[in-house]
Short mmCIF file of C-alpha atoms in Angstrom, two decimals:
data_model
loop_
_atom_site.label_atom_id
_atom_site.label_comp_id
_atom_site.label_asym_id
_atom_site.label_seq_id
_atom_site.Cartn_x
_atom_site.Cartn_y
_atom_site.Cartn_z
CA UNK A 1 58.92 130.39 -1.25
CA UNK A 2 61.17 133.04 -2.12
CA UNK A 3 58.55 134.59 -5.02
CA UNK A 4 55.80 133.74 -2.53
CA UNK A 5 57.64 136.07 0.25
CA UNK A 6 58.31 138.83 -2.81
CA UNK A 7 54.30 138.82 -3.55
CA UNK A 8 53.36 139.24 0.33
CA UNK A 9 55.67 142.23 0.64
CA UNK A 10 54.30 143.59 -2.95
CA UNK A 11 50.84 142.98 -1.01
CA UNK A 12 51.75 144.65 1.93
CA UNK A 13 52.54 148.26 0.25
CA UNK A 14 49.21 149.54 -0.01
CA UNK A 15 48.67 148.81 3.39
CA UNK A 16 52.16 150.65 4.02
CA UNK A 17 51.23 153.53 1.81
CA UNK A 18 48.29 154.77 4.40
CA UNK A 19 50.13 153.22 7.60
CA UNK A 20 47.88 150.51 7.95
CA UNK A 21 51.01 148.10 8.37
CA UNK A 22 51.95 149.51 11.66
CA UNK A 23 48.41 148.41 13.05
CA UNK A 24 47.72 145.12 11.11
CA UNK A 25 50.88 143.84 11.91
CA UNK A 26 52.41 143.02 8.47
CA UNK A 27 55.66 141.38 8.95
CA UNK A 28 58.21 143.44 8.05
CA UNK A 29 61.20 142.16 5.45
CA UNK A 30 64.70 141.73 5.87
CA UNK A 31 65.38 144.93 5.10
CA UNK A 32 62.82 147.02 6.99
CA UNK A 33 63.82 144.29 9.79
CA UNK A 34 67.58 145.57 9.87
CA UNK A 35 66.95 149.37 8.72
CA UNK A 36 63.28 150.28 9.98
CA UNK A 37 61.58 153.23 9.11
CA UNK A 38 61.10 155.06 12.47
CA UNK A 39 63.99 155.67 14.67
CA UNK A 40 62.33 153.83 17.52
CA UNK A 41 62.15 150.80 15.65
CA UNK A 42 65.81 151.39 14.70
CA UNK A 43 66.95 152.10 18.83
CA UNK A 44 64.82 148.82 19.41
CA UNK A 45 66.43 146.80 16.78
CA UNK A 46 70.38 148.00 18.18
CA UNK A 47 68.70 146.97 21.62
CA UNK A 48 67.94 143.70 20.93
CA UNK A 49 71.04 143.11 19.32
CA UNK A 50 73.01 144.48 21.96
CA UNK A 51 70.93 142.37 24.34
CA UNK A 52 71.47 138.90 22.87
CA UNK A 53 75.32 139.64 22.82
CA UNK A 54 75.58 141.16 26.13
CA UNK A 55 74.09 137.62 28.08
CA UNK A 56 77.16 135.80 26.10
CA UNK A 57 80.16 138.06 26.98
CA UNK A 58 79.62 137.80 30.71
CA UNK A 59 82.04 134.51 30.85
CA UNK A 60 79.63 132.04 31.87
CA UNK A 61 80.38 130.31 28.53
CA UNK A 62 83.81 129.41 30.37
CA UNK A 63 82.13 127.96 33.65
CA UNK A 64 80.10 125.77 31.91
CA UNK A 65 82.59 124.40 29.28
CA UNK A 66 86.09 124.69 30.90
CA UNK A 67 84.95 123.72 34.88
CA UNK A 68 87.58 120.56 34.53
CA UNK A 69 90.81 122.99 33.62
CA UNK A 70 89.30 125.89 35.87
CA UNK A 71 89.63 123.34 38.73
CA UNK A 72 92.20 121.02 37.83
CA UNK A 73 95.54 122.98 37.15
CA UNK A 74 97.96 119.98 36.67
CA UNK A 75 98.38 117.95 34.19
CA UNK A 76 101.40 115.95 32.70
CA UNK A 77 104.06 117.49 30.80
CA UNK A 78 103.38 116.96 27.23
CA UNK A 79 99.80 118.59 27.69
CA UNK A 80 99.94 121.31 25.35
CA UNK A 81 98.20 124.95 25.45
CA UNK A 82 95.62 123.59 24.31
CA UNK A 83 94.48 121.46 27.87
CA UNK A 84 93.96 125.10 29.33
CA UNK A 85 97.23 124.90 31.30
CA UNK A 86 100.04 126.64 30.84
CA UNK A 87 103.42 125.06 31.91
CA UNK A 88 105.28 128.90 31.87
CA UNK A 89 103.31 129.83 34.92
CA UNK A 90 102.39 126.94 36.35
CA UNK A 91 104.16 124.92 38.65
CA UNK A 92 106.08 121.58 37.79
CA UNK A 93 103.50 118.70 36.94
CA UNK A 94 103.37 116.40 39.33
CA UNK A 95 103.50 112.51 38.48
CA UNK A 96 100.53 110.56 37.27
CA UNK A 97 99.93 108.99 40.04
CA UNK A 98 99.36 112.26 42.35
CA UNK A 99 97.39 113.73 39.72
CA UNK A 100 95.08 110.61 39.30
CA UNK A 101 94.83 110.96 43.18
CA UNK A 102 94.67 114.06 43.65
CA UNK A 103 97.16 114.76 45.81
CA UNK A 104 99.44 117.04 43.93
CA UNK A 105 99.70 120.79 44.43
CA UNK A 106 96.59 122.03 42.31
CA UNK A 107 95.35 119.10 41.53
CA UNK A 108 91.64 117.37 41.88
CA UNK A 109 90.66 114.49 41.52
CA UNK A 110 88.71 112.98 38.45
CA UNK A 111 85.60 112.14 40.93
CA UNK A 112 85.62 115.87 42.15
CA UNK A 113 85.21 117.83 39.30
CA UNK A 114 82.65 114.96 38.05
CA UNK A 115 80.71 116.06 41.09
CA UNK A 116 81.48 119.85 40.77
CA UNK A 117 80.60 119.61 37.07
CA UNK A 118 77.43 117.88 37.70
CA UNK A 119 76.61 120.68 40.65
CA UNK A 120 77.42 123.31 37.76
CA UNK A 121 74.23 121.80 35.64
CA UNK A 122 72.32 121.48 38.20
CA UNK A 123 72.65 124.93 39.38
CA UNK A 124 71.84 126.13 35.83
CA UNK A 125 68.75 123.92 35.60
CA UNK A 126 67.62 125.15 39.03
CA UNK A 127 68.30 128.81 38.53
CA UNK A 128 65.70 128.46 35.04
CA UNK A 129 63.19 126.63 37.23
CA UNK A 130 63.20 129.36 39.89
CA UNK A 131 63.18 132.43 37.58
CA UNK A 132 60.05 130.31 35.62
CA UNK A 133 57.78 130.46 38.82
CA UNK A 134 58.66 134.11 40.20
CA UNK A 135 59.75 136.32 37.37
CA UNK A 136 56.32 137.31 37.06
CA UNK A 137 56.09 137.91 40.60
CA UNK A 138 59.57 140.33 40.85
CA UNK A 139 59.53 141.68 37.55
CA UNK A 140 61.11 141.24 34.24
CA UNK A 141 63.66 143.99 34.71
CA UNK A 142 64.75 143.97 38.95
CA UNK A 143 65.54 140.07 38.73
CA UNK A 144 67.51 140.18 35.20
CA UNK A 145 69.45 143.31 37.20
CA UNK A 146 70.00 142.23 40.54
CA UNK A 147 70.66 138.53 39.15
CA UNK A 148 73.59 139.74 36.58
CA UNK A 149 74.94 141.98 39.40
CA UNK A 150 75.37 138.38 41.67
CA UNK A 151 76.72 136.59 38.23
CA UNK A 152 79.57 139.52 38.38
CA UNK A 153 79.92 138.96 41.86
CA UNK A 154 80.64 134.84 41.87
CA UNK A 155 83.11 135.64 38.42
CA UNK A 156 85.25 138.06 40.59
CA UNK A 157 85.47 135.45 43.45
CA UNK A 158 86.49 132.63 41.03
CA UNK A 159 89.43 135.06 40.34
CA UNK A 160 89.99 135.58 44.12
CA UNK A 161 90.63 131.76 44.34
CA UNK A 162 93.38 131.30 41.72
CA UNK A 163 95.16 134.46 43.69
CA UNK A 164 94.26 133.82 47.52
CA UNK A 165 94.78 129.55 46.55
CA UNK A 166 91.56 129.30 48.25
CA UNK A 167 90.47 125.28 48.61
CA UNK A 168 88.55 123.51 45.84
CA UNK A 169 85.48 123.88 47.90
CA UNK A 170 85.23 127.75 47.40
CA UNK A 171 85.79 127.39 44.18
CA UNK A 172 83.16 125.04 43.34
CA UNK A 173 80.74 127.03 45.48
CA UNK A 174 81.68 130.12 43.34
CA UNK A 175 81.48 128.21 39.90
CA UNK A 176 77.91 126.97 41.28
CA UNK A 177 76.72 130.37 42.56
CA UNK A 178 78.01 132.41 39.09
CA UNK A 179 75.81 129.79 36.95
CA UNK A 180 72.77 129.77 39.32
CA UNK A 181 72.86 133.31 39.68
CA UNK A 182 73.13 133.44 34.97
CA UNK A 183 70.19 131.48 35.32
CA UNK A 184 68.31 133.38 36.98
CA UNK A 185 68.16 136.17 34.99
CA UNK A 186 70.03 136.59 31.65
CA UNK A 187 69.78 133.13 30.98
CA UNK A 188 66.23 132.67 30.55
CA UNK A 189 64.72 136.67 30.60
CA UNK A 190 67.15 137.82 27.85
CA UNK A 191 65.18 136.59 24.81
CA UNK A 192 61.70 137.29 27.19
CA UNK A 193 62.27 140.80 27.55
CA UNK A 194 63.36 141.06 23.61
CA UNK A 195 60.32 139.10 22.61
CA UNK A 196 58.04 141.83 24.39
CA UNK A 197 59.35 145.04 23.33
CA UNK A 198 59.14 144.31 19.76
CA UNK A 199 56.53 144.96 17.46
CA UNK A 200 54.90 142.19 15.97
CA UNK A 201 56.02 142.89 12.47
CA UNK A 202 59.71 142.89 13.37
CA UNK A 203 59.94 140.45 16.11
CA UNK A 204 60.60 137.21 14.25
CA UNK A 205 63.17 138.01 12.33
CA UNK A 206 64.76 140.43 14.92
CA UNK A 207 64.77 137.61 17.84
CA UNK A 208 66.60 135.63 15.10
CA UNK A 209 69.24 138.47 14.78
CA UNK A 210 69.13 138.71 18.31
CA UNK A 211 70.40 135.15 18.69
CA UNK A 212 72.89 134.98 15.96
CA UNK A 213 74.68 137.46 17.62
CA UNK A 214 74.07 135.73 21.28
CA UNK A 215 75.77 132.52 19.58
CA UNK A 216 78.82 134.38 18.20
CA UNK A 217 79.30 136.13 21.66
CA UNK A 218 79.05 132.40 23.15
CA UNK A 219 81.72 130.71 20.33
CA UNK A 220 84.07 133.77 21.09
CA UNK A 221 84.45 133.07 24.59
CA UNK A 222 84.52 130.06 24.12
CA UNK A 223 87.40 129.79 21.90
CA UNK A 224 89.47 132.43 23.76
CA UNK A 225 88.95 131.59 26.72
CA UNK A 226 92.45 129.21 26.86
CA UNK A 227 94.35 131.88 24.99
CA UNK A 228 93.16 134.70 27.46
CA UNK A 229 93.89 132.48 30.47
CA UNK A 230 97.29 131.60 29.34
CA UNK A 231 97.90 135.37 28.45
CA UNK A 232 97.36 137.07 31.72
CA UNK A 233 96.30 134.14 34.00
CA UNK A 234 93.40 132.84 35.23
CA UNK A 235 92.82 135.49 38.10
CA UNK A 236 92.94 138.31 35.48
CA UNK A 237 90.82 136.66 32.90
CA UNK A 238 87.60 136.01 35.20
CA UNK A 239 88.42 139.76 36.75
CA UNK A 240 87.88 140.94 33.43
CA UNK A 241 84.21 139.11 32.67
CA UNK A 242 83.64 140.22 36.04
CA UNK A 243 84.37 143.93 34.66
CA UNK A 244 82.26 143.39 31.75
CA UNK A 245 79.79 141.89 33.71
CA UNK A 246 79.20 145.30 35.60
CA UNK A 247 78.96 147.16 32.13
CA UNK A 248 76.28 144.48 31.09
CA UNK A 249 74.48 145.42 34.56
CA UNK A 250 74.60 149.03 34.29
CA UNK A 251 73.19 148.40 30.41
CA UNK A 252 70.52 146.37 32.09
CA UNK A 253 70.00 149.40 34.01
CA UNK A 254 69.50 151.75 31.92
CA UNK A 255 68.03 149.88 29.22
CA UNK A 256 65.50 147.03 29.94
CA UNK A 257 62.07 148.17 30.91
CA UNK A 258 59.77 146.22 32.90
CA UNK A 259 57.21 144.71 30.96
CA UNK A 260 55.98 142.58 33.92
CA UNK A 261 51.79 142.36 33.84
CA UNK A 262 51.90 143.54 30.61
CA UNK A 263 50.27 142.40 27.16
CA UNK A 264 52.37 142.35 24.19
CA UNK A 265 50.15 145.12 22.52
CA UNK A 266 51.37 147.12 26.01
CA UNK A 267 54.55 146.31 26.17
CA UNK A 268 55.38 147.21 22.62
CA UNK A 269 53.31 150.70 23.23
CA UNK A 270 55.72 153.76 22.64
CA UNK A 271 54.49 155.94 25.48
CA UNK A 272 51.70 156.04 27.64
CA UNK A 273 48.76 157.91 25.43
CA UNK A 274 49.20 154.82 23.33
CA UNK A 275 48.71 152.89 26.18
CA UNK A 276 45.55 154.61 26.97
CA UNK A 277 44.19 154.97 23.02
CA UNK A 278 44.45 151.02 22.81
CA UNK A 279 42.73 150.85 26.41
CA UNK A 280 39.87 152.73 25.49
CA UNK A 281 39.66 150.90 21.94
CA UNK A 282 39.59 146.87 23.49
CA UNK A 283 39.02 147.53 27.13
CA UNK A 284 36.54 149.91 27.64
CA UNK A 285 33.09 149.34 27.86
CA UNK A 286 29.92 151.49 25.86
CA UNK A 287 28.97 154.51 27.40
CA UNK A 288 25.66 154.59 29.17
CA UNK A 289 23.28 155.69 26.89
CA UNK A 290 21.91 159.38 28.11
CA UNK A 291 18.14 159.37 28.33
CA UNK A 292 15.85 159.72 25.99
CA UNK A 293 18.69 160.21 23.13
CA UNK A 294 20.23 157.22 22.26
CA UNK A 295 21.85 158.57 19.39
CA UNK A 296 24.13 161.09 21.50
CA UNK A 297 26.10 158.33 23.38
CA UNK A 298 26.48 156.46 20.27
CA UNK A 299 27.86 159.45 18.58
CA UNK A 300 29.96 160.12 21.72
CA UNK A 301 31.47 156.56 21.91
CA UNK A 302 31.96 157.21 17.89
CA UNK A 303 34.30 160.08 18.16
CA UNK A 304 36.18 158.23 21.44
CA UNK A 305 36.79 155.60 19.24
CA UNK A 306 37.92 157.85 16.12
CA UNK A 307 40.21 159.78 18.39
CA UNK A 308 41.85 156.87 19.84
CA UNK A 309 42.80 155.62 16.69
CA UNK A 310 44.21 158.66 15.46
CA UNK A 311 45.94 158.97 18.25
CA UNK A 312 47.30 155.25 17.80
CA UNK A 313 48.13 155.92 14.32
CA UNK A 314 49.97 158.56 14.84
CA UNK A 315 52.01 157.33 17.55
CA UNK A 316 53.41 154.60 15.51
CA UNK A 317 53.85 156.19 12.58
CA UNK A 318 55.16 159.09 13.40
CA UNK A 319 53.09 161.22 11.23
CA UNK A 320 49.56 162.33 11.32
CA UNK A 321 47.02 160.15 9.51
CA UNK A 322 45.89 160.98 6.01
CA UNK A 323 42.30 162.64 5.85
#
């Protein structure tokens, strides 16, 4: 497969040599993948990247795996560091028995978090359903916004609890809102919205970049999460992926266009002559033929058509097209 791949790129140079590659939709190689030609193909490549690890360093990663500890804050006294309590700052462990009840000071019982656990996955799976049957009614880029603006929100109130002692009820409702609210918007638009801005050529093997570095983003806060909690406590830690959370937002912002109503030919379109070139080259229909001289219109819809793809050429490219 590998000699097969090395013959398909060989094949693909002529077509590279008189930019036919851009238009064709050759798929690009590793290489051209990581380190593309034009600089907007490089800013879109470092945007894609940036959004797969921006959904993953939000803290939702904690909700979802560490609920139990993030609602449960006793536990006996040979639980190590490890259980996500620490025994420095937390109060003295109360016996089994409380704990199994949940009657000790922080402590719920087994049956709660079940319940507020199962809540948490049900939120998630109801935010995707929702955002599947309007995101194409708000828009790609307002609900992936708004929604990671609420997702920073819920984070900062989970913090609020472990400082104000709020009940286990406001927590759960926060843990539930920060999780509907992920899913929403980042959850399911992130790898939407990087689908449709990329050209063909790159897009499979930059979505696959893309999610490598959504997965390490995921398996770091994942594994720190404990550490980081024990480190500067609870409140602190979910203040500070509330923090980042903004920063992801205000990337959002300034980053993600909408692509809503859009075909991918559209949305991948580097400014709005493009737009138009392609839009008189698949959309429009013939010209009227003047009468009595068929042979004008034809030569007028020729040159329409010659201009437009000049004009596409050359916006992709970068360059002028060859004579």
């Amino acid at each position: 497969s590998a000699s097969a791949a090395e013959a398909g790129g060989a094949g693909a140079e002529p077509a590279a040599a008189d930019g036919s590659s851009h238009t064709t939709g050759a798929v690009a190689s590793w290489r051209d993948s990581l380190f593309p030609p034009t600089s907007r193909e490089r800013r879109l490549v470092a945007l894609s990247l940036a959004l797969g690890l921006a959904q993953q360093v939000t803290g939702t990663e904690a909700i979802l795996y560490y609920t139990p500890r993030i609602l449960n804050q006793c536990l006996p006294p040979d639980a190590g560091e490890s259980s996500g309590v620490c025994h420095a700052s937390a109060s003295p462990p109360p016996d089994l028995a409380k704990e199994a009840a949940g009657d000790g000071a922080g402590c719920t019982s087994a049956e709660v978090v079940f319940l507020v656990s199962l809540g948490v996955g049900a939120c998630k799976l109801g935010g995707e359903l929702v955002a599947a049957a309007l995101v194409d009614t708000l828009g790609r880029r307002s609900t992936i916004i708004w929604s990671n603006l609420a997702l920073s929100a819920f984070t900062a109130l989970i913090g609020l609890r472990f400082l104000f002692h709020w009940p286990v009820s406001a927590s759960a409702a926060a843990l539930c809102l920060a999780m509907l609210s992920f899913s929403l918007g980042p959850g399911p638009l992130t790898f939407v919205v990087i689908s449709e801005m990329l050209p063909l050529r790159l897009r499979a093997k930059v979505v696959s970049l893309s999610v490598f570095c959504n997965r390490v983003g995921s398996g770091t806060i994942a594994l720190t999460f404990l550490s980081l909690k024990c480190a500067i406590g609870p409140a602190a830690a979910f203040g500070l992926y509330a923090a980042v959370g903004l920063v992801v937002t205000a990337f959002y912002y300034t980053s993600v266009v909408e692509s809503t109503g859009l075909s991918l030919e559209e949305a991948t379109a580097p400014e709005p002559a493009l737009l138009s070139a392609r839009s008189r080259l698949s959309d429009a229909p013939p010209p009227e033929p003047a009468p009595g001289s068929p042979s004008a219109a034809e030569e007028a819809r020729r040159l329409a058509d010659q201009a437009a793809m000049r004009a596409l050429y050359e916006a992709e490219s970068g360059s002028p097209p060859p004579p």
